[in-house]
PDB file of N, CA, C and O in Angstrom:
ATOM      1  N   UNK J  21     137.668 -66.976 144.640  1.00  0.00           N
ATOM      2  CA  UNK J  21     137.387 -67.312 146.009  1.00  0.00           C
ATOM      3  C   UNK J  21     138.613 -66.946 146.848  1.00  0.00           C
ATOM      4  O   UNK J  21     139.706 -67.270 146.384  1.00  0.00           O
ATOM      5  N   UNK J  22     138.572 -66.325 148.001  1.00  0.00           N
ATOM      6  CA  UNK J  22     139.310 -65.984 148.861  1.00  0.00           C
ATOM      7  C   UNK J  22     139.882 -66.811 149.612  1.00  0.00           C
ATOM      8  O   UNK J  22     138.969 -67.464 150.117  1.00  0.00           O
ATOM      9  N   UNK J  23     141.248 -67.327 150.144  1.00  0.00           N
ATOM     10  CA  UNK J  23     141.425 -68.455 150.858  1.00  0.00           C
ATOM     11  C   UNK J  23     141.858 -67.942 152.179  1.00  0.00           C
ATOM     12  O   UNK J  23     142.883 -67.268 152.280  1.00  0.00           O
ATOM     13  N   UNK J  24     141.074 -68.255 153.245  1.00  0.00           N
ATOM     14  CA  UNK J  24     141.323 -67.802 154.336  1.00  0.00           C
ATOM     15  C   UNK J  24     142.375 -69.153 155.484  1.00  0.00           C
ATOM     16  O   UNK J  24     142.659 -70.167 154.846  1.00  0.00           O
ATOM     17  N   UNK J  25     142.696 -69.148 156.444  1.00  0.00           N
ATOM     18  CA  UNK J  25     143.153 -70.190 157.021  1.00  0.00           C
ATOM     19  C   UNK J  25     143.354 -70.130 158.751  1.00  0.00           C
ATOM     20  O   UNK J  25     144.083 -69.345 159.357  1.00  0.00           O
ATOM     21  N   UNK J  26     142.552 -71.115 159.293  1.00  0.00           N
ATOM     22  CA  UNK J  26     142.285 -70.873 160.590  1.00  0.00           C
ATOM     23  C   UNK J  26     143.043 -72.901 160.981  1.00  0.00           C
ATOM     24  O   UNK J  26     143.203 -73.924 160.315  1.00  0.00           O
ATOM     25  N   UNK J  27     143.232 -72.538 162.176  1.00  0.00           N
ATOM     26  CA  UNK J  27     144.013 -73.500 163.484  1.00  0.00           C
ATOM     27  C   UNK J  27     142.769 -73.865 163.846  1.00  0.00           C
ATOM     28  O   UNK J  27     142.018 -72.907 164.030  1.00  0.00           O
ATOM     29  N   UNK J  28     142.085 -75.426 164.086  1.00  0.00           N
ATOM     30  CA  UNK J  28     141.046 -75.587 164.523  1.00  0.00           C
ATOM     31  C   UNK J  28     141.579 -75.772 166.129  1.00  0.00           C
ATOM     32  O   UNK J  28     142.753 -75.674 166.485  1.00  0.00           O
ATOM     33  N   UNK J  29     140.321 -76.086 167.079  1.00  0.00           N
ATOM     34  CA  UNK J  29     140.069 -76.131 168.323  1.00  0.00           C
ATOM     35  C   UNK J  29     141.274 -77.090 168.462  1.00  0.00           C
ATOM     36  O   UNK J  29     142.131 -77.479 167.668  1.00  0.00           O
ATOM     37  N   UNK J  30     140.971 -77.370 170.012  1.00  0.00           N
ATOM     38  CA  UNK J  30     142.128 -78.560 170.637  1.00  0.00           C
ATOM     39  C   UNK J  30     141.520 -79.367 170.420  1.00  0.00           C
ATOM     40  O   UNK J  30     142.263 -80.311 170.152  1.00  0.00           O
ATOM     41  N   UNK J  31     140.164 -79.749 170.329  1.00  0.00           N
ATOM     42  CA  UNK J  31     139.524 -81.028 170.084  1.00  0.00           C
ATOM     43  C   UNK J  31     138.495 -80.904 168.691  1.00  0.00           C
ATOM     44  O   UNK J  31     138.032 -79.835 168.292  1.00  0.00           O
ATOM     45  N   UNK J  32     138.315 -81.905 168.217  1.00  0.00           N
ATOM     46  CA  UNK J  32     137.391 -81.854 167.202  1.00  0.00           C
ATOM     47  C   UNK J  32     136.358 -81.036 167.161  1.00  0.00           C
ATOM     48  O   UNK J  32     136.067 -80.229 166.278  1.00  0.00           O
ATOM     49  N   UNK J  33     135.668 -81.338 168.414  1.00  0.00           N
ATOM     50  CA  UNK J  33     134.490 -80.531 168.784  1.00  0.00           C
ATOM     51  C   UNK J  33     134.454 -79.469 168.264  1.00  0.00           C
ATOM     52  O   UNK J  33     133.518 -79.067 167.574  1.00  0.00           O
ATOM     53  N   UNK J  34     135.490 -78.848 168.525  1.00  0.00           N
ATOM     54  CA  UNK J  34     135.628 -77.084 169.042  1.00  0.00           C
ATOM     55  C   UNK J  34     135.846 -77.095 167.246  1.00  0.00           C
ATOM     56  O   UNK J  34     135.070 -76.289 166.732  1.00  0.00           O
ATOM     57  N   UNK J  35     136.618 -77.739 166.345  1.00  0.00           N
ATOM     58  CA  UNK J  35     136.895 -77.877 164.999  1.00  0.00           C
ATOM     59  C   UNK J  35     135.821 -77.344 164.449  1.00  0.00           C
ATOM     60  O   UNK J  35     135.541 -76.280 163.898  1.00  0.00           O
ATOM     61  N   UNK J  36     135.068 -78.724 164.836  1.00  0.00           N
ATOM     62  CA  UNK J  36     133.600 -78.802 163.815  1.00  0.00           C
ATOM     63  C   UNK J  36     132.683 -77.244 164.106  1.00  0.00           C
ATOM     64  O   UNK J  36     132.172 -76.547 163.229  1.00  0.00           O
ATOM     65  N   UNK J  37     132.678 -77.005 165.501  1.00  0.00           N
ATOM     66  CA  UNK J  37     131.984 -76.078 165.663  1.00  0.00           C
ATOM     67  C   UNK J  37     132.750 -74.527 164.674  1.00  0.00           C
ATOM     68  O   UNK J  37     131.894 -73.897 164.054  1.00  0.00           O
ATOM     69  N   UNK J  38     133.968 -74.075 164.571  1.00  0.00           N
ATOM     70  CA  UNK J  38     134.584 -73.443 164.133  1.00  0.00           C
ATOM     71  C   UNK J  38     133.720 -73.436 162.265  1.00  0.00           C
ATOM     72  O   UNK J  38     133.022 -72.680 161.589  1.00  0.00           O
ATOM     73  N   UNK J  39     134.291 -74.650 162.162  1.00  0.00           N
ATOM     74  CA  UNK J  39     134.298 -75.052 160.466  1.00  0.00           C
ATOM     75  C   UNK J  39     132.526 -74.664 159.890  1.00  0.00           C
ATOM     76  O   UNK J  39     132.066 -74.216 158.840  1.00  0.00           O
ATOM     77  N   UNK J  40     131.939 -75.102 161.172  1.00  0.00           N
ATOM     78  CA  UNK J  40     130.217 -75.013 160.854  1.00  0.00           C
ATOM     79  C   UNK J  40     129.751 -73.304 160.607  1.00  0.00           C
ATOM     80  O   UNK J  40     129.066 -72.890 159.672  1.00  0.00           O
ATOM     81  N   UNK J  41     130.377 -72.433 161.799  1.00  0.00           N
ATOM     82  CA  UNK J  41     130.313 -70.826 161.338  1.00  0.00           C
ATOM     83  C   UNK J  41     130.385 -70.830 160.802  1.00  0.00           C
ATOM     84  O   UNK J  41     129.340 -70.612 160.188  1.00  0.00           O
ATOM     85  N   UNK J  42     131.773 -71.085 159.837  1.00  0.00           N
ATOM     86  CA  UNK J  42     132.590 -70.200 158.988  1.00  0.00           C
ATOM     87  C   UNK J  42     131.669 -70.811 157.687  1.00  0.00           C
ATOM     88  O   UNK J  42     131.428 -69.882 156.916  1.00  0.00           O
ATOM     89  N   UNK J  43     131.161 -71.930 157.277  1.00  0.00           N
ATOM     90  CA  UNK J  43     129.797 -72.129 156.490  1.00  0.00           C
ATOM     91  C   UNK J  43     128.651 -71.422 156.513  1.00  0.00           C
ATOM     92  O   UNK J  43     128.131 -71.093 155.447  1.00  0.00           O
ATOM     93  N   UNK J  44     128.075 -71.076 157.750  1.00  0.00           N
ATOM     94  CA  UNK J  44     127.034 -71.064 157.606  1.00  0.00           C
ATOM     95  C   UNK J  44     127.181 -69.126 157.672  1.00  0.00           C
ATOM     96  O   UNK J  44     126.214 -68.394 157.886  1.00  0.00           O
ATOM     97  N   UNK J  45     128.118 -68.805 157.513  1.00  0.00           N
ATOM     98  CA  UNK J  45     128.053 -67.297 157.420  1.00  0.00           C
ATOM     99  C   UNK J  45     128.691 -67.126 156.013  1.00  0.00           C
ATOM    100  O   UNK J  45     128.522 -65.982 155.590  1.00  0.00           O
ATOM    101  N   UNK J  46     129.421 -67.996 155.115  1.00  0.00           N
ATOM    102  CA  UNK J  46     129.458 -67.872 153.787  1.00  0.00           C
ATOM    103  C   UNK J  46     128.262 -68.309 152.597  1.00  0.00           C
ATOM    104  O   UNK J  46     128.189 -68.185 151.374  1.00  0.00           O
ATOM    105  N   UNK J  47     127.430 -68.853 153.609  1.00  0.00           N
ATOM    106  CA  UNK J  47     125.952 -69.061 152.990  1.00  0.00           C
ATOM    107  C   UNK J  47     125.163 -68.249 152.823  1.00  0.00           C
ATOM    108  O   UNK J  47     124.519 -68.025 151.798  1.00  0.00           O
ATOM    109  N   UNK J  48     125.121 -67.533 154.179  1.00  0.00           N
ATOM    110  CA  UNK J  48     124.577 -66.178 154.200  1.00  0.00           C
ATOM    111  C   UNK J  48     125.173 -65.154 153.613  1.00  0.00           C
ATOM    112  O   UNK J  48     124.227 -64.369 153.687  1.00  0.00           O
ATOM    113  N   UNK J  49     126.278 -64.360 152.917  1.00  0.00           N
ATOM    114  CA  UNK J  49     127.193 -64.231 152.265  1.00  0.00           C
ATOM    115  C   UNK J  49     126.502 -64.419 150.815  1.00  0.00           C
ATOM    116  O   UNK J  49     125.973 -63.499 150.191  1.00  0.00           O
ATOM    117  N   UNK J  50     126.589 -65.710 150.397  1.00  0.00           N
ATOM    118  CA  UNK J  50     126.352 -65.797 148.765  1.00  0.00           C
ATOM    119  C   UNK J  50     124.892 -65.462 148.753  1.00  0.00           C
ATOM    120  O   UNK J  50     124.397 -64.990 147.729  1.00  0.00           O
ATOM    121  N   UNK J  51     123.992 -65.730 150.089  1.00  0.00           N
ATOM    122  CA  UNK J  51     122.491 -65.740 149.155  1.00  0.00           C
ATOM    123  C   UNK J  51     122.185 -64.414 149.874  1.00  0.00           C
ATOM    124  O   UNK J  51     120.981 -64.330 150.114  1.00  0.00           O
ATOM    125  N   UNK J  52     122.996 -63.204 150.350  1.00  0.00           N
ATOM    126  CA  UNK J  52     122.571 -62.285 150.266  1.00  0.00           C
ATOM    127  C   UNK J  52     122.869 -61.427 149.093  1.00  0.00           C
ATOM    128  O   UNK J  52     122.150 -60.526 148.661  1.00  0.00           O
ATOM    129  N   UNK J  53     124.478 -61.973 148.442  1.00  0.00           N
ATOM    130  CA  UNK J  53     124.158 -61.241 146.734  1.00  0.00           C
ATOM    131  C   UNK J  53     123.317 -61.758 145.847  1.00  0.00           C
ATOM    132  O   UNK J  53     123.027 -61.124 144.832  1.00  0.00           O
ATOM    133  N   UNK J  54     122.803 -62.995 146.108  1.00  0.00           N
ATOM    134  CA  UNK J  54     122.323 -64.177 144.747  1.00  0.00           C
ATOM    135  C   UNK J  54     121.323 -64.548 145.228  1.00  0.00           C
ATOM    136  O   UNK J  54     121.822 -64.688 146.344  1.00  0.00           O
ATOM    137  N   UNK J  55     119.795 -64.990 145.448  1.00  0.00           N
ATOM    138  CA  UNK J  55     119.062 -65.408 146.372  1.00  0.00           C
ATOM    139  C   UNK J  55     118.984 -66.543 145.727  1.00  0.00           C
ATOM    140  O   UNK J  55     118.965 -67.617 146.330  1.00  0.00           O
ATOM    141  N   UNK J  56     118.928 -66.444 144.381  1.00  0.00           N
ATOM    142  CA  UNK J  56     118.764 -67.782 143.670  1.00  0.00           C
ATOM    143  C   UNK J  56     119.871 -68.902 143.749  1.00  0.00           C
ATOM    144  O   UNK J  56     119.647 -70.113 143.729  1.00  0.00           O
ATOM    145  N   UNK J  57     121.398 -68.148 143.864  1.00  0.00           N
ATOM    146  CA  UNK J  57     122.662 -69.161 144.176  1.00  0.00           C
ATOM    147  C   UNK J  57     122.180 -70.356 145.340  1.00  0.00           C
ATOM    148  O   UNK J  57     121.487 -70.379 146.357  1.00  0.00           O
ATOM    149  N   UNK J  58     122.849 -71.148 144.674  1.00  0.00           N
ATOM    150  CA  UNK J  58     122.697 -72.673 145.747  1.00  0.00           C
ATOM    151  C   UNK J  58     124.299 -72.541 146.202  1.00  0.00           C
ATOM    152  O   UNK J  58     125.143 -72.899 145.381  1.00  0.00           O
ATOM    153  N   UNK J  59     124.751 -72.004 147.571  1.00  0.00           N
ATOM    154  CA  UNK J  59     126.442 -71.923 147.846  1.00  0.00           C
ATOM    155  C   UNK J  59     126.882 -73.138 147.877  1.00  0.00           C
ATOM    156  O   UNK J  59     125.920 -73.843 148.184  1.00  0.00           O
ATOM    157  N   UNK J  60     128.065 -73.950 147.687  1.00  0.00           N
ATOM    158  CA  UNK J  60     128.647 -75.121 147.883  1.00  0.00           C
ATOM    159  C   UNK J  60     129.592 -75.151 148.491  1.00  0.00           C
ATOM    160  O   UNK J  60     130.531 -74.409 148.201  1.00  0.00           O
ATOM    161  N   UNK J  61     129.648 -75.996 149.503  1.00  0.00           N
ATOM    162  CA  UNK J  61     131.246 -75.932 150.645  1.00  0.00           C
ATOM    163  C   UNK J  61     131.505 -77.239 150.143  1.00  0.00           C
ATOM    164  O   UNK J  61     131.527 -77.863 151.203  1.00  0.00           O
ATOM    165  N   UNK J  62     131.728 -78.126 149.197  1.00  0.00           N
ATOM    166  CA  UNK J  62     132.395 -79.140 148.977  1.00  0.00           C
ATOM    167  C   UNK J  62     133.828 -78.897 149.328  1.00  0.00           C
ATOM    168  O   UNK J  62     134.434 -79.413 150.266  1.00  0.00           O
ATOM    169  N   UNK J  63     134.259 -78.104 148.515  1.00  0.00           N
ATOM    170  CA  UNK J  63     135.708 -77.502 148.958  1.00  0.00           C
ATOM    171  C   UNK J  63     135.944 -77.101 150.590  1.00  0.00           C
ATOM    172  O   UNK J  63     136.846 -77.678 151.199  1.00  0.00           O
ATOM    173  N   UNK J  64     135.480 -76.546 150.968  1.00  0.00           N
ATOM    174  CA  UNK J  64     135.333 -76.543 152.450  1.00  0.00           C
ATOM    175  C   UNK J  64     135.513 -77.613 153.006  1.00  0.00           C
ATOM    176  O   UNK J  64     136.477 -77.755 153.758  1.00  0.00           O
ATOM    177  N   UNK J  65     134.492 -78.773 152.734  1.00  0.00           N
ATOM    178  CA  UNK J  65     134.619 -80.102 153.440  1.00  0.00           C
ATOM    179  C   UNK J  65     135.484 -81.024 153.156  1.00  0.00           C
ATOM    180  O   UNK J  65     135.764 -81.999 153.853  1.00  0.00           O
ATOM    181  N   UNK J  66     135.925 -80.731 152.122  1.00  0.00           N
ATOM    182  CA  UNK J  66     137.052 -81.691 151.507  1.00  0.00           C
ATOM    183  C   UNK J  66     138.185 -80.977 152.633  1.00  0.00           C
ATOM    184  O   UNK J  66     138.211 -81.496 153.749  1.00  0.00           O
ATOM    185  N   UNK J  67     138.852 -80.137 152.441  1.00  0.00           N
ATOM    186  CA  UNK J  67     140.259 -79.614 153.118  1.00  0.00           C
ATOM    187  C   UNK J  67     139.388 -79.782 154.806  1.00  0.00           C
ATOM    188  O   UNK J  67     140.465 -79.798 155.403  1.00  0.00           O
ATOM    189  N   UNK J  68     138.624 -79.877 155.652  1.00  0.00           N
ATOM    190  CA  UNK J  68     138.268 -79.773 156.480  1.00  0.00           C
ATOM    191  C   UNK J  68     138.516 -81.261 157.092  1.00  0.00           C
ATOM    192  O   UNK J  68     139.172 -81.413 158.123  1.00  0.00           O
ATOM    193  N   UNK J  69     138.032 -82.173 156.490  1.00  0.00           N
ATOM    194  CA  UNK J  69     138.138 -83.371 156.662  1.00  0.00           C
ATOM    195  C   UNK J  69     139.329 -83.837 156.544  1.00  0.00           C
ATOM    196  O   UNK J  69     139.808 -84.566 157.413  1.00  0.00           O
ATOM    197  N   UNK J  70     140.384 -83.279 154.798  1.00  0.00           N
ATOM    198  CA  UNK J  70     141.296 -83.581 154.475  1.00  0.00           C
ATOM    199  C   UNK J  70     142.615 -83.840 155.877  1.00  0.00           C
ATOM    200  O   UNK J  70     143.412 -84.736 156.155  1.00  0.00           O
ATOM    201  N   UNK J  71     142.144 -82.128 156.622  1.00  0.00           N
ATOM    202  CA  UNK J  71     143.265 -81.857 157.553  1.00  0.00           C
ATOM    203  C   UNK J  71     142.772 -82.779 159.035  1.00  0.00           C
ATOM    204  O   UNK J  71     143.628 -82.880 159.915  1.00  0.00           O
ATOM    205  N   UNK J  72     141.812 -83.231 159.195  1.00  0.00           N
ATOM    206  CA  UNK J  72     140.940 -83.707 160.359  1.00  0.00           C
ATOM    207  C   UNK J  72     141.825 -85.066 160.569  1.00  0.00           C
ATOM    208  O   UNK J  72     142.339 -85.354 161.649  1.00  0.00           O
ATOM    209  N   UNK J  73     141.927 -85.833 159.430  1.00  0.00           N
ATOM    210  CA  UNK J  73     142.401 -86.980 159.356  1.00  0.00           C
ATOM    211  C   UNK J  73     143.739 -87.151 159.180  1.00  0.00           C
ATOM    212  O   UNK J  73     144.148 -88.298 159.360  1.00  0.00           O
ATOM    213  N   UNK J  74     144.708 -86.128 158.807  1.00  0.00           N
ATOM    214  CA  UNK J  74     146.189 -86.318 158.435  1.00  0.00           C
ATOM    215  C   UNK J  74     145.821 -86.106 160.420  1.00  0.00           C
ATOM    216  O   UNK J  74     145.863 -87.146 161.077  1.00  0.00           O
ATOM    217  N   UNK J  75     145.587 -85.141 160.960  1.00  0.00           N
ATOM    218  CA  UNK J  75     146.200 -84.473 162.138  1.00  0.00           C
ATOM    219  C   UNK J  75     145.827 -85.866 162.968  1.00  0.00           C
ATOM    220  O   UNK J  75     146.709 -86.290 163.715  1.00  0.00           O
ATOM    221  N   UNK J  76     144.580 -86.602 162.884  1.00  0.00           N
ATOM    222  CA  UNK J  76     144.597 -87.669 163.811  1.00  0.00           C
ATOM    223  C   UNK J  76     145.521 -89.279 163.678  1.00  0.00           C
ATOM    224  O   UNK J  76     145.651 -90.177 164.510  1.00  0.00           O
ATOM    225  N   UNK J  77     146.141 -89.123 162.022  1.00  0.00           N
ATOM    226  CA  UNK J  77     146.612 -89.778 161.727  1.00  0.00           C
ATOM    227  C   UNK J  77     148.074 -89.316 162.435  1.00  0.00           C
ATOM    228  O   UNK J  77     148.880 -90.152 162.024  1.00  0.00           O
ATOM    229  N   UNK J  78     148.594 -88.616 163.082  1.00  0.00           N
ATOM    230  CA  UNK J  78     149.693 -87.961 163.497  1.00  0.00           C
ATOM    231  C   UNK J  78     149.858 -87.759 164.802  1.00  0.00           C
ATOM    232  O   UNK J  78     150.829 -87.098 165.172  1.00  0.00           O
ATOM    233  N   UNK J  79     148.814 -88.362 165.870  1.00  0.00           N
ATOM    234  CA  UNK J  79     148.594 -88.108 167.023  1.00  0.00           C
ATOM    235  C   UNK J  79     149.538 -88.999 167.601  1.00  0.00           C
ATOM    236  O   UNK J  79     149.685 -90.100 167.072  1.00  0.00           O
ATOM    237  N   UNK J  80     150.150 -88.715 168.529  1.00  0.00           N
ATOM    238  CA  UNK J  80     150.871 -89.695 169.071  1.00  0.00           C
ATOM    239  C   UNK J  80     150.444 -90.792 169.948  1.00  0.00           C
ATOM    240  O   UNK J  80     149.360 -91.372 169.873  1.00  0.00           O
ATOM    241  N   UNK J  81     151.964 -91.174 171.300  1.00  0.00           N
ATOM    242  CA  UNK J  81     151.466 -92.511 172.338  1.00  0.00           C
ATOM    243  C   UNK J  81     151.565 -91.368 173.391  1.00  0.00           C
ATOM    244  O   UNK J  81     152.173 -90.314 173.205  1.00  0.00           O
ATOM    245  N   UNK J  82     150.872 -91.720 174.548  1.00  0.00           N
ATOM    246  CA  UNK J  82     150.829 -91.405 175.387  1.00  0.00           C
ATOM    247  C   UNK J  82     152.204 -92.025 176.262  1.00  0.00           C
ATOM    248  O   UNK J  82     152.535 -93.204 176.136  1.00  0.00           O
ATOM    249  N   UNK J  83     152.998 -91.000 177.222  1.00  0.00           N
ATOM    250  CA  UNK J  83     153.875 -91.681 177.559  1.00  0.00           C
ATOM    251  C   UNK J  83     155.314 -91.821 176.556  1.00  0.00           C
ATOM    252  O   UNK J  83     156.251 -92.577 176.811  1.00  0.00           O
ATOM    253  N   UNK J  84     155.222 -90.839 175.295  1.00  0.00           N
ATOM    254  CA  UNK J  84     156.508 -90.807 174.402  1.00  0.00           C
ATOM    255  C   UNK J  84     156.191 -89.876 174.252  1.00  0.00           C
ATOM    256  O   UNK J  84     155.019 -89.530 174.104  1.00  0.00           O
ATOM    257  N   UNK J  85     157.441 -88.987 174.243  1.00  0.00           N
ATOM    258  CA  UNK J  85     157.081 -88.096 173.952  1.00  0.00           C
ATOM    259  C   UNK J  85     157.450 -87.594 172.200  1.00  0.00           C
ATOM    260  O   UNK J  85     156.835 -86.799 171.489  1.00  0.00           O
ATOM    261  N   UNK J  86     158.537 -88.316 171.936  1.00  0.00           N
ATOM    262  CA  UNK J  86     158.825 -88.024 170.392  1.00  0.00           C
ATOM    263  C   UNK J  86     157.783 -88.291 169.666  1.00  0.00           C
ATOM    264  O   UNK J  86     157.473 -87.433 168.840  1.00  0.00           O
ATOM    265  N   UNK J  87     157.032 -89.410 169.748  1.00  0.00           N
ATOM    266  CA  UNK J  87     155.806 -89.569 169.264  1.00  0.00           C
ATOM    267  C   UNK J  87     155.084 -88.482 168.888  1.00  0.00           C
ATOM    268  O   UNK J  87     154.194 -88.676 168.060  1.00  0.00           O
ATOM    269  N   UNK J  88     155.235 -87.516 169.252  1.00  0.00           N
ATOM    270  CA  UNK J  88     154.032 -86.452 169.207  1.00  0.00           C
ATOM    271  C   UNK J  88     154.534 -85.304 168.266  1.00  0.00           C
ATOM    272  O   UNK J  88     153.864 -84.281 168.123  1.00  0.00           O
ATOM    273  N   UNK J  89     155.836 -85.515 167.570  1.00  0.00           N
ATOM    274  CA  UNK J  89     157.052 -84.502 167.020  1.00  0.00           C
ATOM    275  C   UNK J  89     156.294 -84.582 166.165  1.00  0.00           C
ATOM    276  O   UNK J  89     155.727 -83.490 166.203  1.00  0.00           O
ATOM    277  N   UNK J  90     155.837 -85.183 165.324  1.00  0.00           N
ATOM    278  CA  UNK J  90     154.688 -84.898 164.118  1.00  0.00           C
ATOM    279  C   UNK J  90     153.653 -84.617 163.781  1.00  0.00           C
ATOM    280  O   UNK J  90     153.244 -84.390 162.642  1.00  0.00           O
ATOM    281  N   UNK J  91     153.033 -84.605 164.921  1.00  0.00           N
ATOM    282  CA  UNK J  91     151.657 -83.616 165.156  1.00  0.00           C
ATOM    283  C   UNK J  91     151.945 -82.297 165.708  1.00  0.00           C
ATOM    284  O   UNK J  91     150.984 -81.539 165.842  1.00  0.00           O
ATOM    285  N   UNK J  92     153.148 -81.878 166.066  1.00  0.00           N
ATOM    286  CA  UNK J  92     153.682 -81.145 166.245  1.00  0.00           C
ATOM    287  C   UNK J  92     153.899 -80.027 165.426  1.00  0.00           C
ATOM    288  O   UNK J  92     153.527 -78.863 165.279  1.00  0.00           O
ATOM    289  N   UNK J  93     154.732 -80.952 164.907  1.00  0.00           N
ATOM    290  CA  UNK J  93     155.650 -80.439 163.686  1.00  0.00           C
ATOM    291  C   UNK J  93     154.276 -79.560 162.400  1.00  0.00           C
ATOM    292  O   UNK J  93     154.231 -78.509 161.760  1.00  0.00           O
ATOM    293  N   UNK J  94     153.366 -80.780 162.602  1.00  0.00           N
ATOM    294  CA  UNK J  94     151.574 -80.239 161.403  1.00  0.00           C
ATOM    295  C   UNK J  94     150.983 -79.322 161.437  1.00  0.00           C
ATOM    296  O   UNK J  94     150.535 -78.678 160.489  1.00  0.00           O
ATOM    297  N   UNK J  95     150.817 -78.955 163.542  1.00  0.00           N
ATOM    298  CA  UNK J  95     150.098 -77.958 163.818  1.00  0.00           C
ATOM    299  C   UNK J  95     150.750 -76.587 163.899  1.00  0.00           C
ATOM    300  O   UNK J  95     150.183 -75.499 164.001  1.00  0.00           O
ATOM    301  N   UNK J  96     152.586 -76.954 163.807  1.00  0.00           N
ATOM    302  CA  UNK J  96     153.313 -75.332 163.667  1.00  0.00           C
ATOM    303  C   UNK J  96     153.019 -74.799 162.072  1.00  0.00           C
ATOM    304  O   UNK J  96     152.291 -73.851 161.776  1.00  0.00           O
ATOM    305  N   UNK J  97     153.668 -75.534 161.267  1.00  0.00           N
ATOM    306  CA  UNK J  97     153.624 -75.510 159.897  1.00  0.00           C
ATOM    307  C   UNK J  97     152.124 -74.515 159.819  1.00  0.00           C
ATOM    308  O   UNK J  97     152.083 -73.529 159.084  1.00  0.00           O
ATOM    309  N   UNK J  98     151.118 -74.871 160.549  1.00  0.00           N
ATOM    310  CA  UNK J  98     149.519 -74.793 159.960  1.00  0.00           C
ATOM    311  C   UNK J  98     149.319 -73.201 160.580  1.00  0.00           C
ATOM    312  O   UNK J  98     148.424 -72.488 160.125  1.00  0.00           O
ATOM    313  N   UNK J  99     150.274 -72.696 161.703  1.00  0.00           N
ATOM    314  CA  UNK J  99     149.944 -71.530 162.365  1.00  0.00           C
ATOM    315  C   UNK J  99     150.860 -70.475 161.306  1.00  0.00           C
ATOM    316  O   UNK J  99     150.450 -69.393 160.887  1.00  0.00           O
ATOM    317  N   UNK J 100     152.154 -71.074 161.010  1.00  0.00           N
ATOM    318  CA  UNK J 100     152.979 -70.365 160.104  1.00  0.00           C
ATOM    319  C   UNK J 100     152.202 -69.735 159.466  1.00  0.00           C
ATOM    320  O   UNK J 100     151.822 -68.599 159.746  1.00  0.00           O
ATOM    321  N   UNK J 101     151.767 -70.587 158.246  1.00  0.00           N
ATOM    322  CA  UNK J 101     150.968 -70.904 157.010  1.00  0.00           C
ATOM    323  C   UNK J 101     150.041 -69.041 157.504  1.00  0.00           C
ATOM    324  O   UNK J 101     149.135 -68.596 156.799  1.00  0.00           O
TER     325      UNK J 101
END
């Protein structure tokens, strides 16, 4: 499996909508070599969610600004990457 790596939206929204393509065109993908394959994004949803929740767990206060050095710090690391 190929590991690709994308920066989701500014808001979840835009995330989910991102994360939902990039499924539903690797679906189409497996059952155009396999018709019989059943594709599985478990893996998909696991790291999808995985990163959903560190990044909101990292959100800062409004009104500090250091607060925010670690969501910061998550979303450079993630563009590096």
């Amino acid at each position: 499996m190929k590991k690709i790596g994308i920066v989701g939206g500014i808001g979840w929204q835009s995330t989910v909508d991102y994360y939902t393509e990039l499924c539903h065109r690797a679906e189409q993908l497996c059952l155009a070599s396999d018709p019989h394959q059943v594709p599985s994004h478990t893996r998909i949803q696991h790291r999808v969610f995985g990163y959903m929740y560190k990044a909101i767990a990292y959100l800062g206060c409004d009104g500090n600004e250091a607060s925010w050095l670690r969501f910061d710090d998550y979303h450079r690391a993630a563009l590096l990457r």
